[in-house]
Structure formats: structure tokens, C-alpha cells
Tab-separated table of C-alpha atoms in Angstrom:
chain	number	residue	atom	x	y	z
O	1	MET	CA	30.977	-4.261	-5.833
O	2	ALA	CA	32.044	-2.953	-2.424
O	3	ASN	CA	32.406	0.790	-1.973
O	4	GLU	CA	35.599	2.163	-0.451
O	5	ALA	CA	34.281	2.392	3.107
O	6	GLU	CA	32.798	-1.100	2.866
O	7	ALA	CA	36.108	-2.490	1.628
O	8	GLN	CA	37.952	-0.825	4.515
O	9	LEU	CA	35.423	-2.190	6.971
O	10	ARG	CA	35.822	-5.751	5.703
O	11	GLU	CA	39.617	-5.477	5.789
O	12	LYS	CA	39.594	-4.198	9.352
O	13	ALA	CA	37.079	-6.844	10.472
O	14	LYS	CA	39.139	-9.616	8.889
O	15	ASP	CA	42.278	-8.405	10.629
O	16	LEU	CA	40.564	-8.205	14.033
O	17	LEU	CA	39.123	-11.719	13.744
O	18	ALA	CA	42.252	-13.295	12.255
O	19	LYS	CA	44.452	-11.926	15.041
O	20	GLY	CA	41.957	-12.920	17.728
O	21	LYS	CA	41.454	-9.359	18.910
O	22	VAL	CA	37.692	-9.904	18.866
O	23	LYS	CA	35.550	-13.042	18.940
O	24	LEU	CA	32.630	-11.528	17.051
O	25	ILE	CA	31.835	-8.604	14.768
O	26	LEU	CA	28.377	-7.051	15.023
O	27	GLY	CA	27.648	-5.475	11.687
O	28	TYR	CA	25.240	-5.116	8.784
O	29	GLY	CA	24.518	-7.632	6.063
O	30	GLU	CA	22.223	-7.805	3.065
O	31	ARG	CA	18.599	-8.694	3.682
O	32	ALA	CA	16.549	-10.775	1.278
O	33	GLY	CA	14.308	-8.434	-0.658
O	34	GLY	CA	16.566	-5.422	-0.151
O	35	GLY	CA	17.880	-3.373	2.717
O	36	VAL	CA	20.122	-4.608	5.519
O	37	ARG	CA	19.863	-6.649	8.676
O	38	PRO	CA	22.151	-7.223	11.685
O	39	VAL	CA	24.719	-9.980	11.181
O	40	PHE	CA	27.139	-11.708	13.567
O	41	VAL	CA	30.462	-12.520	11.891
O	42	LYS	CA	32.783	-14.898	13.734
O	43	LEU	CA	35.161	-16.121	11.012
O	44	PRO	CA	37.675	-14.097	8.954
O	45	ASP	CA	36.445	-15.813	5.779
O	46	ASP	CA	32.919	-14.481	6.390
O	47	VAL	CA	33.695	-10.766	6.467
O	48	ASP	CA	32.371	-10.367	2.915
O	49	ARG	CA	28.929	-10.620	4.481
O	50	LEU	CA	29.467	-7.148	5.954
O	51	VAL	CA	28.061	-4.197	4.057
O	52	TRP	CA	28.099	-0.447	4.544
O	53	ASN	CA	25.694	1.894	2.785
O	54	ASP	CA	22.923	4.373	3.519
O	55	GLN	CA	20.587	1.498	4.396
O	56	CYS	CA	22.582	0.776	7.571
O	57	THR	CA	20.048	2.522	9.762
O	58	PRO	CA	19.562	0.110	12.728
O	59	ASN	CA	21.394	0.776	15.978
O	60	LEU	CA	23.326	-2.384	16.848
O	61	ALA	CA	24.249	-1.301	20.384
O	62	SER	CA	21.244	-3.102	21.909
O	63	PHE	CA	22.912	-6.453	21.119
O	64	LEU	CA	25.759	-5.670	23.533
O	65	THR	CA	23.507	-6.399	26.533
O	66	ARG	CA	22.305	-9.725	25.113
O	67	GLU	CA	23.699	-13.100	24.123
O	68	PRO	CA	26.009	-14.064	22.527
O	69	CYS	CA	27.850	-10.832	23.352
O	70	LEU	CA	27.403	-11.253	27.109
O	71	GLY	CA	28.819	-14.764	27.002
O	72	ILE	CA	31.872	-13.626	25.036
O	73	VAL	CA	32.579	-10.828	27.508
O	74	ARG	CA	32.057	-13.126	30.518
O	75	SER	CA	34.682	-15.505	29.106
O	76	GLY	CA	37.182	-12.654	28.754
O	77	GLY	CA	36.698	-12.014	25.039
O	78	ARG	CA	36.007	-8.818	23.150
O	79	VAL	CA	33.190	-7.930	20.784
O	80	GLY	CA	33.624	-5.767	17.710
O	81	ILE	CA	30.767	-3.529	16.636
O	82	VAL	CA	30.168	-1.391	13.565
O	83	ALA	CA	28.883	1.938	14.841
O	84	LYS	CA	27.658	5.222	13.385
O	85	GLY	CA	27.700	8.345	15.513
O	86	CYS	CA	24.279	7.752	17.090
O	87	ASP	CA	25.124	4.089	17.691
O	88	ALA	CA	28.402	5.016	19.388
O	89	ARG	CA	26.540	7.437	21.651
O	90	ALA	CA	24.375	4.534	22.805
O	91	ILE	CA	27.544	2.542	23.541
O	92	VAL	CA	28.788	5.482	25.615
O	93	GLY	CA	25.530	5.384	27.588
O	94	LEU	CA	25.884	1.661	28.252
O	95	VAL	CA	29.465	2.138	29.435
O	96	GLN	CA	28.462	5.045	31.677
O	97	GLU	CA	25.720	2.944	33.269
O	98	LYS	CA	27.973	-0.090	33.787
O	99	GLN	CA	26.088	-2.242	31.268
O	100	ALA	CA	29.103	-2.641	28.976
O	101	LYS	CA	32.832	-2.550	29.570
O	102	ARG	CA	34.662	-0.165	27.297
O	103	GLU	CA	37.700	-2.461	27.157
O	104	ALA	CA	35.476	-5.377	26.082
O	105	VAL	CA	34.028	-3.536	23.079
O	106	HIS	CA	36.061	-2.751	19.967
O	107	VAL	CA	34.237	0.070	18.192
O	108	ILE	CA	34.689	0.284	14.430
O	109	GLY	CA	33.483	3.840	13.962
O	110	MET	CA	31.904	4.672	10.621
O	111	VAL	CA	31.918	8.220	9.300
O	112	CYS	CA	28.265	8.692	8.429
O	113	ASN	CA	26.728	11.031	5.871
O	114	GLY	CA	23.156	10.137	6.816
O	115	VAL	CA	21.062	6.998	6.502
O	116	ALA	CA	17.776	6.096	4.861
O	117	ASP	CA	14.450	6.572	6.598
O	118	ASP	CA	13.076	3.034	6.679
O	119	ALA	CA	10.412	3.563	9.336
O	120	PRO	CA	7.126	1.687	8.750
O	121	PRO	CA	4.770	3.249	6.182
O	122	ALA	CA	2.150	3.646	8.919
O	123	LEU	CA	4.054	6.729	10.041
O	124	GLY	CA	2.059	9.199	7.968
O	125	ALA	CA	2.952	12.807	7.308
O	126	GLU	CA	0.608	13.961	10.071
O	127	ALA	CA	2.496	12.001	12.715
O	128	ARG	CA	5.985	12.317	11.342
O	129	GLY	CA	6.304	15.974	10.505
O	130	ALA	CA	9.707	16.745	8.989
O	131	ALA	CA	10.819	13.122	8.910
O	132	GLY	CA	8.093	12.272	6.449
O	133	ALA	CA	9.091	14.980	4.009
O	134	GLY	CA	12.341	13.496	2.741
O	135	ARG	CA	14.531	10.470	2.449
O	136	LEU	CA	16.520	11.068	5.621
O	137	PRO	CA	15.125	10.511	9.119
O	138	SER	CA	14.894	13.602	11.291
O	139	LYS	CA	17.856	12.431	13.404
O	140	CYS	CA	20.139	13.091	10.414
O	141	PHE	CA	19.118	16.741	10.122
O	142	GLU	CA	21.665	19.020	11.820
O	143	CYS	CA	23.534	15.936	13.066
O	144	GLU	CA	26.561	16.683	15.265
O	145	TRP	CA	27.893	13.139	15.233
O	146	HIS	CA	28.966	12.334	11.670
O	147	THR	CA	32.152	11.068	13.316
O	148	PRO	CA	31.428	8.805	16.321
O	149	PRO	CA	32.386	10.247	19.722
O	150	ILE	CA	34.316	7.058	20.518
O	151	TYR	CA	36.031	4.525	18.277
O	152	ASP	CA	39.027	2.188	18.193
O	153	ASP	CA	39.219	2.249	14.403
O	154	LEU	CA	37.681	4.842	12.131
O	155	VAL	CA	36.453	4.052	8.626
O	156	GLY	CA	35.536	6.781	6.149
O	157	ASP	CA	36.526	10.285	5.148
O	158	LYS	CA	35.510	13.007	7.601
O	159	ALA	CA	36.203	15.660	4.975
O	160	ALA	CA	33.603	14.170	2.626
O	161	VAL	CA	30.681	14.672	5.015
O	162	LYS	CA	27.879	16.894	3.733
O	163	PRO	CA	25.470	17.882	6.531
O	164	ALA	CA	21.837	17.082	5.751
O	165	VAL	CA	19.529	20.037	5.253
O	166	GLY	CA	16.327	19.921	7.273
O	167	ASP	CA	14.708	20.916	10.541
O	168	ALA	CA	15.364	18.308	13.210
O	169	LEU	CA	12.952	20.058	15.570
O	170	ALA	CA	9.998	20.311	13.200
O	171	ASP	CA	7.901	17.786	15.152
O	172	GLU	CA	8.695	19.416	18.489
O	173	LYS	CA	7.922	22.887	17.148
O	174	ARG	CA	4.609	21.650	15.854
O	175	LEU	CA	3.733	20.278	19.282
O	176	ALA	CA	4.903	23.453	21.005
O	177	SER	CA	2.542	25.499	18.839
O	178	MET	CA	-0.468	23.578	20.157
O	179	SER	CA	-2.555	24.525	23.148
O	180	ASN	CA	-2.450	22.229	26.174
O	181	GLU	CA	-5.788	20.744	25.165
O	182	GLU	CA	-4.661	20.158	21.572
O	183	ARG	CA	-1.424	18.577	22.755
O	184	TRP	CA	-3.232	16.249	25.145
O	185	GLN	CA	-5.580	15.194	22.376
O	186	PHE	CA	-2.590	14.589	20.077
O	187	TRP	CA	-0.968	12.191	22.532
O	188	THR	CA	-4.148	10.403	23.566
O	189	ASP	CA	-5.063	9.830	19.915
O	190	LEU	CA	-1.588	8.506	19.088
O	191	PHE	CA	-1.256	6.242	22.103
O	192	SER	CA	-4.743	4.854	21.610
O	193	ARG	CA	-3.197	2.997	18.641
O	194	CYS	CA	-0.613	1.269	20.862
O	195	ILE	CA	-1.046	-2.522	21.046
O	196	LYS	CA	1.452	-2.979	23.904
O	197	CYS	CA	3.803	-5.126	21.823
O	198	TYR	CA	6.804	-3.456	23.512
O	199	ALA	CA	8.772	-3.366	20.263
O	200	CYS	CA	9.902	0.169	21.173
O	201	ARG	CA	11.339	-1.095	24.445
O	202	GLN	CA	13.073	-4.056	22.851
O	203	ALA	CA	14.634	-1.924	20.115
O	204	CYS	CA	15.957	0.738	22.494
O	205	PRO	CA	19.647	0.175	23.364
O	206	LEU	CA	19.116	1.885	26.732
O	207	CYS	CA	16.094	-0.199	27.783
O	208	TYR	CA	18.065	-3.053	29.298
O	209	CYS	CA	16.254	-3.839	32.580
O	210	LYS	CA	15.868	-7.559	33.177
O	211	GLU	CA	12.330	-6.977	34.417
O	212	CYS	CA	10.463	-3.948	33.135
O	213	ILE	CA	8.070	-2.109	35.453
O	214	THR	CA	5.347	-2.789	32.878
O	215	GLU	CA	5.663	-6.518	33.630
O	216	LYS	CA	5.539	-6.331	37.406
O	217	SER	CA	2.486	-7.860	39.051
O	218	ARG	CA	3.313	-7.387	42.740
O	219	PRO	CA	2.389	-4.586	42.823
O	220	GLN	CA	1.032	-4.004	39.345
O	221	TRP	CA	1.828	-0.443	38.363
O	222	ILE	CA	0.499	-0.454	34.804
O	223	ALA	CA	-2.283	-2.379	33.105
O	224	LYS	CA	-0.646	-5.007	30.914
O	225	SER	CA	-3.397	-5.015	28.342
O	226	SER	CA	-3.799	-2.271	25.769
O	227	THR	CA	-6.060	0.292	27.404
O	228	ALA	CA	-6.173	4.068	27.059
O	229	ARG	CA	-5.003	4.624	30.623
O	230	GLY	CA	-2.391	1.877	30.562
O	231	ASN	CA	-0.972	3.026	27.227
O	232	LEU	CA	-0.497	6.586	28.454
O	233	ALA	CA	1.121	5.390	31.672
O	234	TYR	CA	3.527	3.092	29.817
O	235	HIS	CA	4.709	5.696	27.320
O	236	PHE	CA	4.977	8.504	29.867
O	237	ILE	CA	6.955	6.334	32.297
O	238	ARG	CA	9.252	5.138	29.537
O	239	ALA	CA	9.870	8.718	28.402
O	240	MET	CA	10.746	9.769	31.954
O	241	HIS	CA	13.164	6.847	32.281
O	242	LEU	CA	14.917	8.041	29.123
O	243	ALA	CA	15.064	11.746	30.051
O	244	GLY	CA	18.689	12.835	29.840
O	245	ARG	CA	19.595	9.414	28.403
O	246	CYS	CA	17.882	9.225	24.999
O	247	ILE	CA	20.447	9.657	22.217
O	248	GLY	CA	17.822	10.127	19.507
O	249	CYS	CA	18.611	7.068	17.398
O	250	GLU	CA	14.870	6.687	16.609
O	251	GLU	CA	14.970	2.900	16.921
O	252	CYS	CA	11.737	2.944	18.921
O	253	ARG	CA	10.017	4.870	16.133
O	254	ARG	CA	11.334	2.469	13.493
O	255	ALA	CA	10.205	-0.576	15.466
O	256	CYS	CA	6.628	0.538	16.167
O	257	PRO	CA	4.229	-1.467	13.956
O	258	MET	CA	1.469	1.074	14.595
O	259	GLY	CA	3.416	4.046	13.276
O	260	ILE	CA	3.601	5.960	16.568
O	261	PRO	CA	6.477	8.479	16.837
O	262	VAL	CA	7.279	7.230	20.334
O	263	ASP	CA	10.661	8.974	20.365
O	264	LEU	CA	9.150	12.464	20.497
O	265	LEU	CA	8.587	12.483	24.248
O	266	SER	CA	12.008	11.147	25.238
O	267	ARG	CA	13.790	13.438	22.771
O	268	PHE	CA	11.863	16.434	24.074
O	269	LEU	CA	12.714	15.653	27.714
O	270	THR	CA	16.371	15.065	26.884
O	271	ARG	CA	16.504	18.370	25.038
O	272	ARG	CA	15.019	20.103	28.084
O	273	VAL	CA	17.706	18.495	30.253
O	274	GLY	CA	20.335	19.892	27.893
O	275	GLU	CA	18.838	23.377	27.959
O	276	ALA	CA	18.568	23.440	31.747
O	277	PHE	CA	21.765	21.653	32.754
O	278	GLY	CA	24.027	21.712	29.698
O	279	TYR	CA	24.112	17.916	29.608
O	280	LYS	CA	24.153	15.890	26.402
O	281	PRO	CA	24.025	12.092	26.615
O	282	GLY	CA	26.513	9.908	24.799
O	283	ARG	CA	29.497	12.248	24.676
O	284	ASP	CA	32.139	10.690	26.907
O	285	PRO	CA	32.262	7.315	28.721
O	286	ALA	CA	34.182	8.987	31.571
O	287	GLU	CA	31.381	11.502	32.128
O	288	ALA	CA	28.924	10.597	34.892
O	289	PRO	CA	25.315	9.909	33.846
O	290	PHE	CA	22.995	12.864	34.264
O	291	PHE	CA	20.899	11.503	37.124
O	292	VAL	CA	23.881	10.693	39.362
O	293	THR	CA	25.342	14.201	39.236
O	294	SER	CA	24.330	17.377	41.006
O	295	GLY	CA	25.827	20.759	41.773
O	296	GLU	CA	25.148	23.782	43.908
O	297	ASN	CA	24.614	25.896	40.807
O	298	ASP	CA	22.074	23.591	39.191
O	299	PRO	CA	18.947	25.570	38.231
O	300	ASP	CA	15.961	24.989	40.491
O	301	ASP	CA	13.417	27.332	38.961
O	302	PHE	CA	11.365	24.334	37.814
O	303	ILE	CA	10.592	23.456	41.446
O	304	ARG	CA	7.173	24.691	42.520
């Protein structure tokens, strides 16, 4: 039996499709064996496939830069997407960086009270820190985005939100307490497990380059095979590309089959950007991306 928010979602989706306001709804559906999976709903009669519960963890924004969404937008249509707060922040990033048109995306914002931590079991307590201690992923602790920053329709009761109790910075604090040598050993040990499957890149809604630097051969910047040096280079470069852009959805961590908390670096760098420049990604589509803005009063004490 559908819960109230799920019923509202299906009603809204049916109305949007029936009136031709969108050609497709990106949402969540039941997965065989339990949990949810992304579903594409094109017909009003199929909206009962949509579900909404605490298993709706995946960020669907990455589909906006792929087919069939691109084809729909190219033909002048609109795409509907079911989005939590962290998902909507990714949509904001795509709009800011001209990878999605705000007018071509109908955001069905979902008031979110936290989702389940369904990261692979390989993420042991040693690697996961606070996220391994409870049912919620660390991104849900101290969340500021229970209500999405952008939406065209809002589903859910904002007054019913109960903030999750936990330390979202537990992993970062643990790393900060290490010496430089201990920290280096931590990262080299973790990244030695990387098999270069690039699942983290594919799952990230803000990794949308048609050709990744890791795949370039002329010149070849990074070893394509899984080597200690190549693994470090890949993950460090990716983290730098996401500095000031990562919205902390943890999709890269969820996707990693080797249980590597690959989001730690990008989240740390983005937090440093916020501390130094007061910039938070994913707030407002009209706000310029961090790396295309500058000001006379920007701090420069990090320059040596």
C-alpha cells in the first residue's frame, strides 16, 4: 500500500504525463529482491511503478546528461525527475555548468527525512567511520537540504522532518587527527584496492565529460591499468576536479565495488572551499560556479 508521499508523487506524475508537460519521469521503482532501482516512466498508466521510501538513495541526476533524456530535450520536450535535496543540488550544478536547461527539467522535489545506507558491505567500519555505525549514510547527518533547494512541485510535509543525529564529519576528523605519514599510508592502502573500473566516475552526476582525462592516450596522463601510481593520480585528479562542486551525495562511495570511501577527498576539498570563500555548491542555479568567479577580497593566504 502506497504511503501518503508516494501517493502524491504518483498523482503528480500522472498529471504531468497526461497533460504532456513532460515526456518522461525519472523516478524510483521496486527492485527484484528488495530495495529500489531507477525507472523511466513514459505513460500515465505506468505511474504505479513509482515508489518513495527510505530506500530511495540513488541520485538520479546523472541520467539528465544521458539518453533518452538528451534526446527528449533536443526535440523540445521536458523531463520530470524525482529529486531529494542532495539530488536537486546536483541538478543545480548541471544547470550552472550548462549541462542541463532549467526550463527543460521539471523537478518533483521530495521532502526527505533521510535514506538508507545501502553502500556495499566491503565498506568496513575502519574505512567508513561514522557512516558504518548506523542505518543512515553520513550525508544524512546534519543535513541542511531536507527540502530541495529547487523544485517545480513539492511532495511531503516539511514540518514532519526530524534531523538525523550523528557526526557528518567523523571520517574527516579521524583523518585530520593523523600525522602526514599516517594519512599518506591511509590513502595509499585504500587506493591500492582500486581496480580502475571507473564506477565512481560513472555514478557521479557531475562527472559528465565525453572523454575523461584518464582515457586520453595522446598524451597519456595517467596509467590506464590498476597500478599504485596510476590509482593515486586518478583519485587525486578526480578530487581536484570536484573541489567546490561535490554536493556530497556519496554516489561514488555507493558504486565502488572495492569499498573505497572515494568521496572523502572531494568532500574535504569542497568543505575547504566553503571555509575559505563562503561558497556552497548546489544552492542556486543563477549563482555562478565557484571556479568562474573571483573577487578582490578573496583570501590568498594559501599562496606560497
